[in-house]
Short mmCIF file of C-alpha atoms in Angstrom, two decimals:
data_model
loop_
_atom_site.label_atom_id
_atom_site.label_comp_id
_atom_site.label_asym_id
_atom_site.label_seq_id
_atom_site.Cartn_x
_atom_site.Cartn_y
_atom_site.Cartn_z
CA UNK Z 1 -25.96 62.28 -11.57
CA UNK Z 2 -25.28 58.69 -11.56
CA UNK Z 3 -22.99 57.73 -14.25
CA UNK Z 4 -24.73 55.85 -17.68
CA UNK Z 5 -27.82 58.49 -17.78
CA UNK Z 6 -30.18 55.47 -17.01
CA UNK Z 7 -33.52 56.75 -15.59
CA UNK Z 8 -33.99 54.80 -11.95
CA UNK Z 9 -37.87 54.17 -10.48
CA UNK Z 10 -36.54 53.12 -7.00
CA UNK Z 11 -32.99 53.50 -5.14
CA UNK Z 12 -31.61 51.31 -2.03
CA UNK Z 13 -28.28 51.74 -0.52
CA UNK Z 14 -26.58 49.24 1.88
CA UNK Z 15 -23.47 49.89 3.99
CA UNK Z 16 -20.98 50.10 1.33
CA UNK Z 17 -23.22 49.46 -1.84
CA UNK Z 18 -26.07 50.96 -3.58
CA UNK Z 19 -28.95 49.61 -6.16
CA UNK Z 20 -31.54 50.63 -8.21
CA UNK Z 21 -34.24 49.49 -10.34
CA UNK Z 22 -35.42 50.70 -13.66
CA UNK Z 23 -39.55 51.02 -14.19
CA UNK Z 24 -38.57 47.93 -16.81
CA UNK Z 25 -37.72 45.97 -13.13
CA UNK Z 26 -33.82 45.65 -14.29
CA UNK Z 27 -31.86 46.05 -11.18
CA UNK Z 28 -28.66 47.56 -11.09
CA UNK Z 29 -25.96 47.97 -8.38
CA UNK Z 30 -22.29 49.66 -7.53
CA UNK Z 31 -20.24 50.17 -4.85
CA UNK Z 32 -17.87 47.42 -2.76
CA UNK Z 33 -18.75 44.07 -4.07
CA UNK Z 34 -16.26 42.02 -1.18
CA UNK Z 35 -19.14 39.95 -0.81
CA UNK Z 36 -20.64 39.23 -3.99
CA UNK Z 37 -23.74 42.27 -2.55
CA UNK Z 38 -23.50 43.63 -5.99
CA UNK Z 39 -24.97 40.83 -7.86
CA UNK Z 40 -22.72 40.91 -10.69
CA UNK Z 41 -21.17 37.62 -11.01
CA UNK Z 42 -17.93 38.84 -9.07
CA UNK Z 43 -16.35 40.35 -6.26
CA UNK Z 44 -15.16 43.57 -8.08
CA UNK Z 45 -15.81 46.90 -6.64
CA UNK Z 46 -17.65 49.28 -9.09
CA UNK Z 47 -17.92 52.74 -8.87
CA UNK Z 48 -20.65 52.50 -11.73
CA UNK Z 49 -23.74 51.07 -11.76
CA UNK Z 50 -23.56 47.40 -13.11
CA UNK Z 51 -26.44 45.33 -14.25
CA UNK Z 52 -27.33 42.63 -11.65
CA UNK Z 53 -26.48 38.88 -13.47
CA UNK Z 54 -29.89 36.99 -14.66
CA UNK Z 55 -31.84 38.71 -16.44
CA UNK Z 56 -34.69 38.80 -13.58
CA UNK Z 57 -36.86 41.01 -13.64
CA UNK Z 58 -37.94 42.81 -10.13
CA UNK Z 59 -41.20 44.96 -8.49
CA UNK Z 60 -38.60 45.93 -5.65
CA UNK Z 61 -35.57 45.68 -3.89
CA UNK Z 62 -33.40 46.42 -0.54
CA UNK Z 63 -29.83 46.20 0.39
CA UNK Z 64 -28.86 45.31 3.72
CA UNK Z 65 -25.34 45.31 5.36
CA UNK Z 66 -23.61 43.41 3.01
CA UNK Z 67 -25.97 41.78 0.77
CA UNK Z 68 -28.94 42.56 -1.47
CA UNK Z 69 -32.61 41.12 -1.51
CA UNK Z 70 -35.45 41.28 -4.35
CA UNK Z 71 -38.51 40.49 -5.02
CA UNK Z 72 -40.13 39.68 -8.64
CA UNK Z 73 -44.10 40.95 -9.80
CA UNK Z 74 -44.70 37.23 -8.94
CA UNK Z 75 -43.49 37.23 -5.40
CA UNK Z 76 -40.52 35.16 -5.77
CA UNK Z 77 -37.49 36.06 -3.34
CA UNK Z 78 -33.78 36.55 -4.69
CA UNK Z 79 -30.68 37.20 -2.85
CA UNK Z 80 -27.34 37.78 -3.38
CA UNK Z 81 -24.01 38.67 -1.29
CA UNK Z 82 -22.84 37.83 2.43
CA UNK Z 83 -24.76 35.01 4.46
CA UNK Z 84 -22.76 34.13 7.26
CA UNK Z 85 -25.60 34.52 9.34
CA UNK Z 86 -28.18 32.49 6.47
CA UNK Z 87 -29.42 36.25 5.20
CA UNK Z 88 -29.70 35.03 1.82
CA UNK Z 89 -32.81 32.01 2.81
CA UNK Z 90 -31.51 29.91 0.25
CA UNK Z 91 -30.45 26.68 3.28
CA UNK Z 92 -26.57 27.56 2.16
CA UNK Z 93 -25.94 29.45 5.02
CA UNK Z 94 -22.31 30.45 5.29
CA UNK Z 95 -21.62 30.47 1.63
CA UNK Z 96 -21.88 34.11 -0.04
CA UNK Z 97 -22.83 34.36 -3.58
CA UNK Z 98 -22.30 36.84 -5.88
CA UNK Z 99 -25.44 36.00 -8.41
CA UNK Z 100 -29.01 36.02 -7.13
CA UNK Z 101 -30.23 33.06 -5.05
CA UNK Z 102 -34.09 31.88 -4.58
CA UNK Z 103 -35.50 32.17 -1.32
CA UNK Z 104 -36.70 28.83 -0.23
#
């Protein structure tokens, strides 16, 4: 059982991270944060789940490699964690963040 005795309606897990998000669409995430993947407004590993920063609320989300990607009832795109490749679609490519991003 996944420490805090929240009740999860969907689970993703990366390479070194894992999130969830509660029927209420509040995501939450543990695991290595190196990257910011975790969404927590840091870069400090968890080995509990941690509410992601923002207050969004979200229909779904994935995690990839390093980095996480979600998507609100509306549509809208967030992202959060490594983009050295430009994962996160925000134009910053290069620059990892550890809060979620718009899409453009």
């Amino acid at each position: 059982r996944v420490t805090g005795n929240r009740r999860f309606a969907s689970i993703t897990a990366g390479d070194e991270h894992t999130c969830a998000l509660t029927s209420r669409g509040s995501a939450y995430c543990w695991g290595a944060n190196y990257s910011g993947q975790l969404g927590t407004g840091d870069v400090i590993d968890t080995d509990e789940p941690v509410r992601v920063t923002g207050n969004l609320k979200f229909a779904s989300l994935t995690a990839g490699d390093s980095h996480t990607c979600a998507l609100t009832s509306r549509g809208a795109a967030y992202c959060w964690g490594a983009n050295w490749a430009g994962q996160l679609g925000n134009g910053d490519g290069g620059v990892d963040t550890d809060e979620p991003v718009l899409v453009q």
